[in-house]
Amino acid sequence: EPEVTQTPSHQVTQMGQEVILRCVPISNHLYFYWYRQILGQKVEFLVSFYNNEISEKSEIFDDQFSVERPDGSNFTLKIRSTKLEDSAMYFCASSRLRYGGHNEQFFGPGTRLTVL
Amino acid sequence: DQQVKQNSPSLSVQEGRISILNCDYTNSMFDYFLWYKKYPAEGPTFLISISSIKDKNEDGRFTVFLNKSAKHLSLHIVPSQPGDSAVYFCAATRMNYGGSQGNLIFGKGTKLSVKP
């Protein structure tokens, strides 16, 4: 069964450093998403991406964040200058449909980001 | 502003009995609702969904009920099994104006424990 994969599973970084979190969505999916979950809190939407551009972003997704689909398979989230409060689980998700209806989003296993 | 609320942080049920997980929402624009299951150190796994034009959707042991007038949905698991022990998240979304996929708004989750 196809699945969303994410690397690395755990990333430790120093405050102020740049990190890139990587995701490989399910191959025939068209919509891609990043969510995060701070420990003990709810899963929060960050950004959605379709046709090589951002479709929607939350207020969390400020200028320190960017997303990219550098090739036909990878989808990345970059945090330019990490802060302590960026420590969280980051989940990538993808979904199949765009027009005319809903479809469920499939999530990857997550990357745990720890900012020291 | 909690648009999706799961007021029970935990629920304990005996194996073989029914588990009922509840979710309330405040935004009447939501038109699609999903339940995800999450094990520790894994991403959310899609379970079942329901469109706002329906009031019930069933898939094996899992049934989701939607009461639009009360802005309430529930997930029923019958019969409950120890392997169902996990955190269950309710999520809601709405069709964006252009017909694109909306982002998911999650509740805080309910931890279900099914005891043998």
Short mmCIF file of C-alpha atoms in Angstrom, two decimals:
data_model
loop_
_atom_site.label_atom_id
_atom_site.label_comp_id
_atom_site.label_asym_id
_atom_site.label_seq_id
_atom_site.Cartn_x
_atom_site.Cartn_y
_atom_site.Cartn_z
CA GLU A 1 0.00 0.00 0.00
CA PRO A 2 1.50 3.37 -0.95
CA GLU A 3 2.43 5.66 1.91
CA VAL A 4 3.85 9.07 2.65
CA THR A 5 7.45 8.92 3.85
CA GLN A 6 9.41 11.51 5.77
CA THR A 7 13.09 12.00 6.56
CA PRO A 8 14.75 12.34 8.94
CA SER A 9 12.69 10.79 11.71
CA HIS A 10 14.43 13.00 14.27
CA GLN A 11 16.35 16.23 13.71
CA VAL A 12 18.25 18.05 16.43
CA THR A 13 19.49 21.54 15.67
CA GLN A 14 20.82 24.63 17.36
CA MET A 15 18.66 27.73 17.62
CA GLY A 16 19.20 29.99 14.62
CA GLN A 17 20.19 27.17 12.28
CA GLU A 18 18.36 26.29 9.10
CA VAL A 19 16.63 22.93 8.78
CA ILE A 20 15.06 21.16 5.85
CA LEU A 21 12.45 18.49 6.45
CA ARG A 22 11.79 16.13 3.58
CA CYS A 23 8.71 14.28 2.46
CA VAL A 24 7.84 11.95 -0.38
CA PRO A 25 4.07 12.11 -0.94
CA ILE A 26 2.04 9.30 -2.46
CA SER A 27 2.86 9.27 -6.14
CA ASN A 28 -0.51 10.04 -7.74
CA HIS A 29 -1.49 12.67 -5.20
CA LEU A 30 -1.79 16.29 -6.22
CA TYR A 31 -2.17 18.17 -2.96
CA PHE A 32 0.54 18.39 -0.32
CA TYR A 33 0.44 19.68 3.21
CA TRP A 34 2.58 20.34 6.25
CA TYR A 35 1.18 20.17 9.77
CA ARG A 36 2.89 20.29 13.12
CA GLN A 37 2.10 19.09 16.62
CA ILE A 38 3.80 20.69 19.58
CA LEU A 39 4.07 18.21 22.45
CA GLY A 40 0.74 17.92 24.27
CA GLN A 41 -1.09 20.14 21.82
CA LYS A 42 -3.30 19.60 18.78
CA VAL A 43 -2.16 18.99 15.24
CA GLU A 44 -2.01 22.38 13.49
CA PHE A 45 -2.10 23.19 9.80
CA LEU A 46 0.90 25.04 8.38
CA VAL A 47 0.62 25.13 4.61
CA SER A 48 -0.92 23.47 1.57
CA PHE A 49 0.69 23.25 -1.84
CA TYR A 50 -0.69 22.51 -5.29
CA ASN A 51 0.67 22.91 -8.78
CA ASN A 52 3.98 24.24 -7.53
CA GLU A 53 2.55 27.00 -5.44
CA ILE A 54 1.17 27.60 -1.98
CA SER A 55 -2.62 27.27 -1.87
CA GLU A 56 -3.20 28.24 1.70
CA LYS A 57 -1.09 28.97 4.76
CA SER A 58 -1.76 29.55 8.42
CA GLU A 59 -0.52 32.42 10.53
CA ILE A 60 2.12 30.07 11.93
CA PHE A 61 3.70 29.86 8.48
CA ASP A 62 5.63 33.14 8.59
CA ASP A 63 8.62 34.33 6.57
CA GLN A 64 10.89 31.86 8.34
CA PHE A 65 9.10 28.98 6.62
CA SER A 66 9.16 27.97 2.99
CA VAL A 67 8.11 24.95 0.97
CA GLU A 68 9.38 23.54 -2.24
CA ARG A 69 8.86 20.66 -4.60
CA PRO A 70 12.36 20.48 -6.04
CA ASP A 71 11.68 17.48 -8.24
CA GLY A 72 8.81 15.17 -9.15
CA SER A 73 8.79 13.31 -5.89
CA ASN A 74 10.10 15.33 -2.93
CA PHE A 75 8.26 17.99 -0.98
CA THR A 76 10.32 19.97 1.53
CA LEU A 77 9.72 22.31 4.43
CA LYS A 78 12.53 24.73 5.25
CA ILE A 79 12.82 26.69 8.45
CA ARG A 80 15.40 29.41 7.89
CA SER A 81 16.35 30.33 11.43
CA THR A 82 14.95 27.93 13.98
CA LYS A 83 13.57 29.07 17.30
CA LEU A 84 13.07 27.06 20.49
CA GLU A 85 9.30 27.16 19.92
CA ASP A 86 9.71 25.41 16.55
CA SER A 87 10.37 22.18 18.44
CA ALA A 88 7.51 19.88 17.42
CA MET A 89 6.52 16.87 15.34
CA TYR A 90 6.16 17.92 11.73
CA PHE A 91 3.79 15.87 9.59
CA CYS A 92 3.61 15.85 5.84
CA ALA A 93 0.34 14.81 4.19
CA SER A 94 -0.94 14.35 0.67
CA SER A 95 -4.32 13.89 -0.97
CA ARG A 96 -5.55 12.90 -4.36
CA LEU A 97 -8.50 15.01 -5.47
CA ARG A 98 -8.54 18.68 -6.25
CA TYR A 99 -11.77 19.67 -7.93
CA GLY A 100 -15.30 18.74 -7.16
CA GLY A 101 -15.01 16.99 -3.87
CA HIS A 102 -13.13 16.08 -0.79
CA ASN A 103 -10.69 13.35 -0.22
CA GLU A 104 -8.88 12.20 2.83
CA GLN A 105 -5.34 13.33 3.54
CA PHE A 106 -2.75 10.65 4.20
CA PHE A 107 -0.08 11.47 6.73
CA GLY A 108 3.54 10.51 6.99
CA PRO A 109 5.13 9.23 10.21
CA GLY A 110 6.47 12.66 11.10
CA THR A 111 9.83 14.28 11.81
CA ARG A 112 10.55 15.20 15.39
CA LEU A 113 12.39 18.52 15.39
CA THR A 114 14.25 19.46 18.54
CA VAL A 115 15.72 22.98 18.72
CA LEU A 116 18.34 23.48 21.43
CA ASP B 1 -10.39 29.75 19.14
CA GLN B 2 -11.22 26.05 19.17
CA GLN B 3 -13.28 25.40 16.08
CA VAL B 4 -13.18 21.64 16.69
CA LYS B 5 -13.56 20.38 20.23
CA GLN B 6 -13.08 16.98 21.74
CA ASN B 7 -14.05 17.49 25.35
CA SER B 8 -13.06 14.07 26.64
CA PRO B 9 -9.29 13.72 26.84
CA SER B 10 -9.58 10.02 27.60
CA LEU B 11 -11.99 7.10 27.46
CA SER B 12 -11.67 3.60 28.86
CA VAL B 13 -13.80 0.74 27.52
CA GLN B 14 -13.95 -3.00 28.03
CA GLU B 15 -13.08 -5.23 25.10
CA GLY B 16 -16.17 -6.19 23.12
CA ARG B 17 -18.16 -3.16 24.23
CA ILE B 18 -18.99 -0.05 22.23
CA SER B 19 -16.63 2.95 22.22
CA ILE B 20 -18.24 6.31 21.54
CA LEU B 21 -15.98 9.25 20.83
CA ASN B 22 -17.52 12.69 20.56
CA CYS B 23 -16.62 15.85 18.70
CA ASP B 24 -18.22 19.28 18.47
CA TYR B 25 -17.53 22.05 16.01
CA THR B 26 -18.42 25.71 15.85
CA ASN B 27 -17.86 26.69 12.22
CA SER B 28 -21.00 26.05 10.17
CA MET B 29 -18.95 26.35 6.98
CA PHE B 30 -17.32 22.97 7.60
CA ASP B 31 -18.68 20.44 5.12
CA TYR B 32 -16.46 17.42 5.56
CA PHE B 33 -15.44 15.63 8.71
CA LEU B 34 -12.82 12.98 9.32
CA TRP B 35 -11.60 10.74 12.10
CA TYR B 36 -7.95 9.82 12.42
CA LYS B 37 -6.28 7.36 14.74
CA LYS B 38 -2.78 7.98 16.04
CA TYR B 39 -0.34 5.69 17.77
CA PRO B 40 2.68 7.12 19.61
CA ALA B 41 5.58 8.06 17.32
CA GLU B 42 3.42 7.61 14.20
CA GLY B 43 1.48 9.94 11.96
CA PRO B 44 -2.32 10.15 12.04
CA THR B 45 -3.98 7.31 10.14
CA PHE B 46 -7.23 8.01 8.32
CA LEU B 47 -10.16 5.99 9.65
CA ILE B 48 -13.46 7.23 8.29
CA SER B 49 -15.07 10.40 6.97
CA ILE B 50 -18.47 11.90 6.40
CA SER B 51 -19.78 14.64 4.17
CA SER B 52 -22.19 17.22 5.55
CA ILE B 53 -24.89 15.97 3.19
CA LYS B 54 -25.04 12.70 5.09
CA ASP B 55 -25.83 11.85 8.69
CA LYS B 56 -24.19 8.45 8.90
CA ASN B 57 -21.31 6.58 7.35
CA GLU B 58 -20.33 3.04 8.21
CA ASP B 59 -17.15 1.08 7.54
CA GLY B 60 -16.88 -2.28 9.26
CA ARG B 61 -16.68 -1.76 13.01
CA PHE B 62 -16.55 2.03 12.62
CA THR B 63 -19.56 4.29 12.21
CA VAL B 64 -19.57 8.06 12.16
CA PHE B 65 -22.75 10.00 12.91
CA LEU B 66 -23.22 13.66 12.06
CA ASN B 67 -25.82 15.93 13.64
CA LYS B 68 -25.53 19.18 11.73
CA SER B 69 -28.11 21.07 13.73
CA ALA B 70 -26.18 20.32 16.92
CA LYS B 71 -22.80 20.69 15.20
CA HIS B 72 -21.85 17.37 16.67
CA LEU B 73 -20.34 14.18 15.37
CA SER B 74 -19.46 10.92 16.99
CA LEU B 75 -17.42 7.84 16.17
CA HIS B 76 -18.74 4.47 17.26
CA ILE B 77 -16.48 1.44 17.42
CA VAL B 78 -18.28 -1.87 17.85
CA PRO B 79 -16.99 -4.18 19.12
CA SER B 80 -13.96 -2.49 20.65
CA GLN B 81 -10.67 -4.37 20.52
CA PRO B 82 -7.44 -3.84 22.48
CA GLY B 83 -5.72 -2.91 19.21
CA ASP B 84 -8.07 0.07 18.96
CA SER B 85 -6.23 1.68 21.87
CA ALA B 86 -4.84 4.94 20.46
CA VAL B 87 -5.52 8.66 20.33
CA TYR B 88 -8.47 9.53 18.09
CA PHE B 89 -8.60 12.90 16.40
CA CYS B 90 -11.65 14.51 14.92
CA ALA B 91 -10.93 16.86 12.01
CA ALA B 92 -13.05 19.17 9.90
CA THR B 93 -12.56 21.02 6.66
CA ARG B 94 -14.47 22.99 4.07
CA MET B 95 -14.37 23.29 0.35
CA ASN B 96 -12.48 26.39 -0.63
CA TYR B 97 -14.00 28.80 -3.06
CA GLY B 98 -12.04 27.55 -6.02
CA GLY B 99 -12.98 23.95 -5.34
CA SER B 100 -9.62 23.15 -3.84
CA GLN B 101 -8.94 21.00 -0.83
CA GLY B 102 -9.25 22.76 2.48
CA ASN B 103 -6.82 22.32 5.30
CA LEU B 104 -7.82 20.14 8.25
CA ILE B 105 -8.74 21.65 11.60
CA PHE B 106 -8.09 19.09 14.32
CA GLY B 107 -9.51 18.57 17.76
CA LYS B 108 -7.16 17.88 20.66
CA GLY B 109 -7.82 14.17 20.55
CA THR B 110 -9.29 11.54 22.85
CA LYS B 111 -7.12 8.74 24.16
CA LEU B 112 -9.03 5.48 23.96
CA SER B 113 -7.97 2.54 26.11
CA VAL B 114 -9.62 -0.79 25.42
CA LYS B 115 -9.06 -3.21 28.27
CA PRO B 116 -9.03 -6.98 27.67
#
